[in-house]
mmCIF file of C-alpha atoms and ligand atoms in Angstrom:
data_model
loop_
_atom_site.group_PDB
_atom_site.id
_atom_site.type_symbol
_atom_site.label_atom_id
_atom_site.label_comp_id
_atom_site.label_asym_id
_atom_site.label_seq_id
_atom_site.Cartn_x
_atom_site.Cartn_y
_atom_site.Cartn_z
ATOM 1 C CA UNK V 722 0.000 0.000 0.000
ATOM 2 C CA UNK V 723 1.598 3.209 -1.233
ATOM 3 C CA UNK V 724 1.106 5.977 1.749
ATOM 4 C CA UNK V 725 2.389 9.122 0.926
ATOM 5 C CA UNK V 726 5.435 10.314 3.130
ATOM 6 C CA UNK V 727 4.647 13.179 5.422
ATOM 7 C CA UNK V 728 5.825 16.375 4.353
ATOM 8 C CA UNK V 729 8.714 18.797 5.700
ATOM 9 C CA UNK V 730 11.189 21.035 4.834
ATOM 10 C CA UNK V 731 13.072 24.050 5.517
ATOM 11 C CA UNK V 732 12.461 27.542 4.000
ATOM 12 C CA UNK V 733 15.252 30.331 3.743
ATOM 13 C CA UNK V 734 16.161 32.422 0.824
ATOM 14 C CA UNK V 735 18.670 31.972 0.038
ATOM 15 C CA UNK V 736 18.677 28.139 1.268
ATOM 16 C CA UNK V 737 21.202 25.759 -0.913
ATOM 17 C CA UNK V 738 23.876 26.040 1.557
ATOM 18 C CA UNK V 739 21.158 24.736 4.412
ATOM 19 C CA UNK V 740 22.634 21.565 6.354
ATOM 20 C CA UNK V 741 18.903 20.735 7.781
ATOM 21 C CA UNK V 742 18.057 18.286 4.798
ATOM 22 C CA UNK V 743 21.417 16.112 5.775
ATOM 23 C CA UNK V 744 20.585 16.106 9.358
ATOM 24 C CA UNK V 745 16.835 15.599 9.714
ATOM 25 C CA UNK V 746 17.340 12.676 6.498
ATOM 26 C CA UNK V 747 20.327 11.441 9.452
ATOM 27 C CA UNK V 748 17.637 11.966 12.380
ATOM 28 C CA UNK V 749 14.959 10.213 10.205
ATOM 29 C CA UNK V 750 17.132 7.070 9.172
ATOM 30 C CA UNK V 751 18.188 6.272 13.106
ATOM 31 C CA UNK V 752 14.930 6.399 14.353
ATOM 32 C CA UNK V 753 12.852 5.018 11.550
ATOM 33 C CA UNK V 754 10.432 7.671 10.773
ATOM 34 C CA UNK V 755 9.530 7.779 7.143
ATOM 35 C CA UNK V 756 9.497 11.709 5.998
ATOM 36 C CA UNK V 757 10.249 13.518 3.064
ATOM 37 C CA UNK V 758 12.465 17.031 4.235
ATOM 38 C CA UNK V 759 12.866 19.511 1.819
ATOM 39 C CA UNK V 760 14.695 22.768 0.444
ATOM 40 C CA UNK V 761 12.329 25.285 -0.218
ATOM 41 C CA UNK V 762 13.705 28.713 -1.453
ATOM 42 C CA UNK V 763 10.922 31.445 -0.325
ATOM 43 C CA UNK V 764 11.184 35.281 -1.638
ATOM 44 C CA UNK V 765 10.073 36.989 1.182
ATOM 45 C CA UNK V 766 6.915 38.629 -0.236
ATOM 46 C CA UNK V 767 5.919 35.105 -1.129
ATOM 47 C CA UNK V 768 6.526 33.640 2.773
ATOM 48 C CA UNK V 769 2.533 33.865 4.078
ATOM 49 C CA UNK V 770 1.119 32.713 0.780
ATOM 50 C CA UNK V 771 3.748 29.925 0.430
ATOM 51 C CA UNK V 772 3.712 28.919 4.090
ATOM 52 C CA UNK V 773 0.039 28.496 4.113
ATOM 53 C CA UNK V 774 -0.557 26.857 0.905
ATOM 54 C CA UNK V 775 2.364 24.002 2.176
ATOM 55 C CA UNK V 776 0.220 23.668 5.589
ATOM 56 C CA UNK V 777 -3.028 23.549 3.794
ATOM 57 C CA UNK V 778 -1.476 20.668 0.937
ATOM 58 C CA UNK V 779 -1.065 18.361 4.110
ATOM 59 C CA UNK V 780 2.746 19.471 5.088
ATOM 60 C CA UNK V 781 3.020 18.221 8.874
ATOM 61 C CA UNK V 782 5.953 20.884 9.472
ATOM 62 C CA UNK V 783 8.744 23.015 8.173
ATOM 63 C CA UNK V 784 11.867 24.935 9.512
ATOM 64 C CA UNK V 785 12.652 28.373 9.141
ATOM 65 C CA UNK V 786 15.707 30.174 8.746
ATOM 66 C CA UNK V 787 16.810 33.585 7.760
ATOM 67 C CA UNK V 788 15.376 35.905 6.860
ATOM 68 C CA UNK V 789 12.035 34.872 8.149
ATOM 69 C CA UNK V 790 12.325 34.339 11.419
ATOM 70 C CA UNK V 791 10.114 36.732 12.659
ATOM 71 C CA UNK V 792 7.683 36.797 9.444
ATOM 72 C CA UNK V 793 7.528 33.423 10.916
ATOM 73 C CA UNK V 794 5.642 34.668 14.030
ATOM 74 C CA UNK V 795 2.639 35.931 12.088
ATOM 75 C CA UNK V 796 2.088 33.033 10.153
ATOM 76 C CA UNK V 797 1.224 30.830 13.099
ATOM 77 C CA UNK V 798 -1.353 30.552 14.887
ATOM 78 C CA UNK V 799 -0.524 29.684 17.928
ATOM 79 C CA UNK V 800 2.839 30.345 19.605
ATOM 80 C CA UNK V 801 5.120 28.304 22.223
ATOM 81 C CA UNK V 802 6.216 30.601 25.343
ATOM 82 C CA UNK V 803 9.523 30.419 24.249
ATOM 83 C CA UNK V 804 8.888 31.810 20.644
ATOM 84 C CA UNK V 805 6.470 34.456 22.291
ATOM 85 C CA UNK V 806 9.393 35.355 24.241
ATOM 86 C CA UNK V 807 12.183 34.970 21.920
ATOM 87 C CA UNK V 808 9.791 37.044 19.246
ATOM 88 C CA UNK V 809 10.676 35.110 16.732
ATOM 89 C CA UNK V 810 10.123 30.947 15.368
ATOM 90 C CA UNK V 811 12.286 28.716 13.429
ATOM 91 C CA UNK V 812 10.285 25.704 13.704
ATOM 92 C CA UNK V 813 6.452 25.609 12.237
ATOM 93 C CA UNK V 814 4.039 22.608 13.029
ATOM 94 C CA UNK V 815 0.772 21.457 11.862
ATOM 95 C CA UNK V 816 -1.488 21.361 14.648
ATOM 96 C CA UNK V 817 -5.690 20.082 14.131
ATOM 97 C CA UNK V 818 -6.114 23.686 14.692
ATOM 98 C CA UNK V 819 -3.787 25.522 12.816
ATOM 99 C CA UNK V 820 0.279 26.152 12.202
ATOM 100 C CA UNK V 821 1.935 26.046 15.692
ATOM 101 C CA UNK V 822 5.401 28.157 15.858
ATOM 102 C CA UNK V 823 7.957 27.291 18.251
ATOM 103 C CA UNK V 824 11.694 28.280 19.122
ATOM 104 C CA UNK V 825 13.876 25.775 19.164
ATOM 105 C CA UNK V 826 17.431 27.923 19.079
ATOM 106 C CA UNK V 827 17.822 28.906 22.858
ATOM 107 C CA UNK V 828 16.864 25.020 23.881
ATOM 108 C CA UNK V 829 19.265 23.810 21.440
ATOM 109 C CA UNK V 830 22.007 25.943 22.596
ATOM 110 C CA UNK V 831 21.482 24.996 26.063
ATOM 111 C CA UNK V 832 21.251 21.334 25.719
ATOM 112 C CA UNK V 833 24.967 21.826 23.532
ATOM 113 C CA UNK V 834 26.617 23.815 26.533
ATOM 114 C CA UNK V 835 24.712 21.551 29.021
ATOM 115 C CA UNK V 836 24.639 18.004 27.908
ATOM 116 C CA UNK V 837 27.355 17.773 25.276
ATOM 117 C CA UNK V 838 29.825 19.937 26.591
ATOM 118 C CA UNK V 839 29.033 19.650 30.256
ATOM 119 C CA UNK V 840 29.216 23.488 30.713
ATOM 120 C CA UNK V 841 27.590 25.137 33.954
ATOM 121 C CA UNK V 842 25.659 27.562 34.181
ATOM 122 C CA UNK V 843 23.235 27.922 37.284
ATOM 123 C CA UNK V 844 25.341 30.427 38.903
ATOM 124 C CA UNK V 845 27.405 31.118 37.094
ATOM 125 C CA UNK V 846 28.570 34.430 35.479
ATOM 126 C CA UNK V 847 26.628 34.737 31.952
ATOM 127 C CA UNK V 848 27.600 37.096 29.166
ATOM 128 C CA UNK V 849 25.796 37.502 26.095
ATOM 129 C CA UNK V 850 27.451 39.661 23.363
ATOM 130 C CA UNK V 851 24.901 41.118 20.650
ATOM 131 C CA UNK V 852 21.740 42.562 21.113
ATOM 132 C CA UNK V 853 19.505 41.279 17.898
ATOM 133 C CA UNK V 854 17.370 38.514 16.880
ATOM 134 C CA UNK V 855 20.237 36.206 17.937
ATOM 135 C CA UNK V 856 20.533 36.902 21.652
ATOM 136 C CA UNK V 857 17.070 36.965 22.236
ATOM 137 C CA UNK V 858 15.807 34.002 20.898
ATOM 138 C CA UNK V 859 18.581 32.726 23.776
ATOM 139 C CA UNK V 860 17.900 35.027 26.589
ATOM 140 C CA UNK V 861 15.264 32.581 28.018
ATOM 141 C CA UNK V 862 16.435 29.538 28.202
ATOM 142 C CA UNK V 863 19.730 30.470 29.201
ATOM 143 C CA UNK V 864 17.665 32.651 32.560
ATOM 144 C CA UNK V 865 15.584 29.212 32.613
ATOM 145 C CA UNK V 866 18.494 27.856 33.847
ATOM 146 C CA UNK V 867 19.397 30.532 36.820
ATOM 147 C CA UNK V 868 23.278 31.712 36.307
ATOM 148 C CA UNK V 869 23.883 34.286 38.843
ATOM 149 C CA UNK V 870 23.813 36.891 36.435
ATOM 150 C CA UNK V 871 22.967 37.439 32.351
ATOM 151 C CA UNK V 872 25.163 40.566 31.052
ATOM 152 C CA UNK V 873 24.192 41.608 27.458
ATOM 153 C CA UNK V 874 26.535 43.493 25.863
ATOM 154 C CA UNK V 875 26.360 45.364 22.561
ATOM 155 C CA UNK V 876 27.653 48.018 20.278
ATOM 156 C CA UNK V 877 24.834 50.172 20.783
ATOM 157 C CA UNK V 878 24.553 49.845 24.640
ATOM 158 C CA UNK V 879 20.942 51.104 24.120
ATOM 159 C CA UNK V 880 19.601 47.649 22.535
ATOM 160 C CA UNK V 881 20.881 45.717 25.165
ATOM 161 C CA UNK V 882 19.155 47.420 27.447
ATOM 162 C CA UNK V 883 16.089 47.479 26.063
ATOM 163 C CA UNK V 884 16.367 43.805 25.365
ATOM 164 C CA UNK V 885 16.945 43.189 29.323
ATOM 165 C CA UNK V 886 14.292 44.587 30.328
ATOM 166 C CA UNK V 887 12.153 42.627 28.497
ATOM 167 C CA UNK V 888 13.466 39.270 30.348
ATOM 168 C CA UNK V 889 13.919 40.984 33.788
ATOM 169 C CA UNK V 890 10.855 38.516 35.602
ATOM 170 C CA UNK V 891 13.015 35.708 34.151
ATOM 171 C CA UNK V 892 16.014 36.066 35.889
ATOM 172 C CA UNK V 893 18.925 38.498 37.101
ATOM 173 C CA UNK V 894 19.853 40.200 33.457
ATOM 174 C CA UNK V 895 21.549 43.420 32.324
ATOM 175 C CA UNK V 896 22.168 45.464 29.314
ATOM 176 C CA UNK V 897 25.179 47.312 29.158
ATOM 177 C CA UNK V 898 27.775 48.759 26.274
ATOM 178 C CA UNK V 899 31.131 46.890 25.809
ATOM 179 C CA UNK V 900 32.877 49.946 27.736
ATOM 180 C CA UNK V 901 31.100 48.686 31.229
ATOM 181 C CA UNK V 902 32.887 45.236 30.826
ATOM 182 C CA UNK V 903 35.982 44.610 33.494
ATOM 183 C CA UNK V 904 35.301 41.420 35.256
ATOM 184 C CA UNK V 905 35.726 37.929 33.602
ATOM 185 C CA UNK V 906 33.024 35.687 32.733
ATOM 186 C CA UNK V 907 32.145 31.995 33.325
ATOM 187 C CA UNK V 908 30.865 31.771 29.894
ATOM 188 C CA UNK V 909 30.601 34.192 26.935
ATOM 189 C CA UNK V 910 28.464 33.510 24.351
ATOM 190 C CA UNK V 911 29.308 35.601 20.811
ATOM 191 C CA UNK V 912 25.325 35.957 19.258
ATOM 192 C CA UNK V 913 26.819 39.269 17.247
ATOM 193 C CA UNK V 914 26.284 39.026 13.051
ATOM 194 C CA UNK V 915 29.788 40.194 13.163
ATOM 195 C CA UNK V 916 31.390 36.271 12.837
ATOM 196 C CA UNK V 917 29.547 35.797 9.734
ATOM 197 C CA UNK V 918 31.729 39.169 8.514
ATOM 198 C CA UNK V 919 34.891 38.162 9.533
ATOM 199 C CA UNK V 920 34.902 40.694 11.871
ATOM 200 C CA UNK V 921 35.213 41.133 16.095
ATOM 201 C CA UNK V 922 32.864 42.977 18.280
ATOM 202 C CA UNK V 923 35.599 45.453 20.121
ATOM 203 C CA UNK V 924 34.900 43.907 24.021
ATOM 204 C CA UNK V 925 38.192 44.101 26.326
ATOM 205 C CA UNK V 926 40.380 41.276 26.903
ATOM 206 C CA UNK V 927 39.281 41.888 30.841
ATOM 207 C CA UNK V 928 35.798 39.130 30.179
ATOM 208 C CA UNK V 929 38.267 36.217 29.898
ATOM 209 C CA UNK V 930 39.736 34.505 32.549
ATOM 210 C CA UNK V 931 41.630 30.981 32.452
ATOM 211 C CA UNK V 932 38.280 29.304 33.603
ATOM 212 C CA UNK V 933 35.723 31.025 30.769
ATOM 213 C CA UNK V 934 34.249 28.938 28.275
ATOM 214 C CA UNK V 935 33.448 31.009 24.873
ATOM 215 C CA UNK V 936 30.752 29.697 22.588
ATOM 216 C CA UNK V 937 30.198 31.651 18.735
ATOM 217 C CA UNK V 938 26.422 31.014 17.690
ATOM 218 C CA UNK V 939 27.909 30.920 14.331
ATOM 219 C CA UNK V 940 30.164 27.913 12.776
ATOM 220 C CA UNK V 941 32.246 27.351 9.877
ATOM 221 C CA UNK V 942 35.122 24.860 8.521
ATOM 222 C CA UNK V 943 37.939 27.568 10.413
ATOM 223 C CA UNK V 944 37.780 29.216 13.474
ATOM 224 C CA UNK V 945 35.892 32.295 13.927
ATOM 225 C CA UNK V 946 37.523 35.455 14.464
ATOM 226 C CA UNK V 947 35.889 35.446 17.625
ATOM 227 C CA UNK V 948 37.098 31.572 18.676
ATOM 228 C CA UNK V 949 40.467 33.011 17.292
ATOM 229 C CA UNK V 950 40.626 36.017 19.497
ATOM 230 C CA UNK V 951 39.035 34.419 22.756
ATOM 231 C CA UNK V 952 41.967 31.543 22.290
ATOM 232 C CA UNK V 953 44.495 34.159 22.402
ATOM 233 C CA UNK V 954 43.330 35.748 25.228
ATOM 234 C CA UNK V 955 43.724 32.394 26.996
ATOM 235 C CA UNK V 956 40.137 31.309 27.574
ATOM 236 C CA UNK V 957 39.544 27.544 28.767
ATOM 237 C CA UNK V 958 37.776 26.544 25.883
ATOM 238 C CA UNK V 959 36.157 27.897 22.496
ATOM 239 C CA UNK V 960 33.702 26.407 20.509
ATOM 240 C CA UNK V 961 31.553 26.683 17.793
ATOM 241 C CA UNK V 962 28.058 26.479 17.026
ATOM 242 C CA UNK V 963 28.258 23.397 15.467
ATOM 243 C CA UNK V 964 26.307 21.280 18.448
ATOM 244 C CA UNK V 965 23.650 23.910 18.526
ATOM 245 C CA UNK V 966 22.428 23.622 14.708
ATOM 246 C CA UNK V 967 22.119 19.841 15.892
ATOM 247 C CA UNK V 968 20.445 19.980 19.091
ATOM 248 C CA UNK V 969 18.036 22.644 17.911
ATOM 249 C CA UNK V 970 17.245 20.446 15.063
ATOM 250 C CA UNK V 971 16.617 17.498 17.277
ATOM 251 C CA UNK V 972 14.545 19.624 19.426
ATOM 252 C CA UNK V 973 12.075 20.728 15.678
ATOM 253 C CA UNK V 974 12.295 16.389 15.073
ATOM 254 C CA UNK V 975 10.870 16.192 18.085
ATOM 255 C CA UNK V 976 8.365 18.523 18.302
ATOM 256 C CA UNK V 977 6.853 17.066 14.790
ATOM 257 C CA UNK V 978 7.835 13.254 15.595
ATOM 258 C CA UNK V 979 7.289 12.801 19.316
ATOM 259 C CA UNK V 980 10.519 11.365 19.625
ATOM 260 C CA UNK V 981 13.890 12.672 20.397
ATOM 261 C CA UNK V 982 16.711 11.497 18.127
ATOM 262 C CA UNK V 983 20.638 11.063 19.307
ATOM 263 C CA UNK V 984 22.148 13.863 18.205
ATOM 264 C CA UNK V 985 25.965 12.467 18.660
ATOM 265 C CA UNK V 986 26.196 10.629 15.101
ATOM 266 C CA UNK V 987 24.799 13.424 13.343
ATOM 267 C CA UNK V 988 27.135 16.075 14.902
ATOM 268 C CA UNK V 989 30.280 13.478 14.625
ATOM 269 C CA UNK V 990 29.070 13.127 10.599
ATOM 270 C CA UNK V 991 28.871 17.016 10.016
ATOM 271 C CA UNK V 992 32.153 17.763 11.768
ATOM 272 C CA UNK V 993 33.443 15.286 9.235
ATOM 273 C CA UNK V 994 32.183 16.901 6.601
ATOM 274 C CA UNK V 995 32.774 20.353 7.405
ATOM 275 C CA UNK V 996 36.284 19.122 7.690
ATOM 276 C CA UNK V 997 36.804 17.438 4.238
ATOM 277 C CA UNK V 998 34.656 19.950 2.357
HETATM 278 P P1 ATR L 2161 20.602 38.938 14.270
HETATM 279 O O1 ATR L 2161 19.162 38.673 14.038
HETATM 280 O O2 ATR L 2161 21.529 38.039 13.495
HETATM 281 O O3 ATR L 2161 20.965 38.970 15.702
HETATM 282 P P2 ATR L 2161 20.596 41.825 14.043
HETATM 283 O O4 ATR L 2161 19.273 41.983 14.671
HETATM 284 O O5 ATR L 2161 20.954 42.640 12.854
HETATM 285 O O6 ATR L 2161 20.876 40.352 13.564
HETATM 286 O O7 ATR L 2161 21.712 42.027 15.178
HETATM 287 C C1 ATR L 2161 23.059 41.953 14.894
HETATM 288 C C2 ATR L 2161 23.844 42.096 16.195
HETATM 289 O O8 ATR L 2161 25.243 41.995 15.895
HETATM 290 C C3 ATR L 2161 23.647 43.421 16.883
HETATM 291 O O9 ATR L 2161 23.800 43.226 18.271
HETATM 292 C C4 ATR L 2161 24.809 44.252 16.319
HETATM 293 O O10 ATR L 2161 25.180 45.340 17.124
HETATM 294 P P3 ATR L 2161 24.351 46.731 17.023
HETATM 295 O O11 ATR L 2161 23.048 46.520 17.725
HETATM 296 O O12 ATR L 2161 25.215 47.729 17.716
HETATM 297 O O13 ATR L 2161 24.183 47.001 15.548
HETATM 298 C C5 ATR L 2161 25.882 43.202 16.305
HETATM 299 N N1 ATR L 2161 27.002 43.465 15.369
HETATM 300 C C6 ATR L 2161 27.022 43.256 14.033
HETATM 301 N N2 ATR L 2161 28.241 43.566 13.518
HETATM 302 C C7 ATR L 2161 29.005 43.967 14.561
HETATM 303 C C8 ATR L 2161 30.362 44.419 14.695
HETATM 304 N N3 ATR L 2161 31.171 44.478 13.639
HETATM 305 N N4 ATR L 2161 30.802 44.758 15.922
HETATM 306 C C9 ATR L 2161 29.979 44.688 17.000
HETATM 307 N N5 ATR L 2161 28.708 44.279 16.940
HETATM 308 C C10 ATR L 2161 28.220 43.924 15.737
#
């Protein structure tokens, strides 16, 4: 009996260079869940119309990745906490009543730092560099997890601040500019666009100590200037953002699935990649 495979995907524009199709295909081999995932390239006057029509052809779910993240947010119906909070979704789901849009960045983030890399950070001392979409689709779950303290820090000290204050009842968070930095951090997490330039956010050398752990949201096959720079200045360790793309992956199979796939093989295999590519 031929059933028809249910339906997913991932829309971006511009999306070739997307890694999802490798590791949901990965995700759906190891657990045995028959899906089709696909690429699908979406202008982004065409993202409602598109997004509905996929939803109302029987698609069960689709990621979404720049740039329309928070175009994303309109299109659902219904929204998690966490993608009310982070203001933005990069996971869609049919739902019997409608497109559900969730936020699976900040969770996959944390399970990296927390389960892969066995990074604390209930009480610890949290800094957050950048002050856009980035940071505060993390913001929450990192304050779900109760460091002492959440510093953002950005160019233009007056986003972070605003940003703070929107996640004050969630924990002990401040917004400052990279001037008010002195003291050394337990970990630093880079959420700036400025990796994806090449360039470095211009922080002092004073947040790293010889027990901070530096994490760049982005990844790439070389070292970030940011994982560059934070090496020179001695920090423990600094990584990239390879684990996250996984775990927040795992965390979208999940919510469409019910079931959690291991994330280890799939991050081993696109380390491997990355590496011969
Ligand atoms: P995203 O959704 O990727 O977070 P965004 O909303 O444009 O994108 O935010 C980009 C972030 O990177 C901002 O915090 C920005 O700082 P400003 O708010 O001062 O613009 C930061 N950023 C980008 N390039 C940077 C650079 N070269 N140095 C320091 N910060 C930079």
């Amino acid at each position: 009996m031929g059933t028809a495979l249910d339906q997913y995907g991932v829309a971006g524009h511009p999306v070739g260079h997307s890694l999802s199709p490798f590791i949901h295909g990965m995700f759906a081999r190891e657990t045995g869940q028959r899906i089709s995932y696909r690429l699908y390239d979406v202008p982004p006057a065409e993202f409602h119309q598109r997004v509905r029509a996929f939803f109302a052809q029987g698609g069960r779910g689709l990621n979404v990745t720049l740039p329309h993240k928070i175009a994303a947010v309109e299109v659902a119906h219904e929204l998690t906490p966490r993608a009310a909070y982070a203001a933005a979704v990069n996971t869609l789901a049919a739902r019997p009543d409608g497109i559900l849009g969730d936020n699976t960045d900040g969770a996959g983030l944390v399970r990296d730092l927390c389960d892969n890399l066995g990074v604390a950070i209930t009480r610890r001392r949290v800094l957050v560099i950048g002050a856009g979409g980035a940071s505060r689709g993390i913001l929450g779950p990192l304050l779900g997890l109760a460091p002492e303290v959440l510093v953002i820090a950005n160019r233009t000290p007056q986003r972070a601040q605003a940003l703070a204050a929107q996640f004050t009842e969630l924990g002990v968070v401040r917004g400052v500019g990279f001037a008010e930095l002195d003291q050394p951090f337990d970990l630093i997490v880079n959420a700036t666009s400025a990796s994806l330039a090449g360039e470095l956010p211009p922080f002092p050398p004073t947040v790293i100590g010889p027990q901070t752990v530096c994490y760049d949201l982005a990844y790439g096959r070389s070292a970030t200037a940011f994982i560059e720079w934070a090496n020179l200045q001695g920090c423990m360790r600094a990584l990239q953002g390879w684990g996250m793309l996984v775990e927040q992956a795992a965390e979208s199979f999940r919510l469409w699935r019910g079931i959690r796939p291991d994330t280890a093989q799939v991050l081993a295999a696109l380390k491997e990649r990355s590496e011969s590519a």
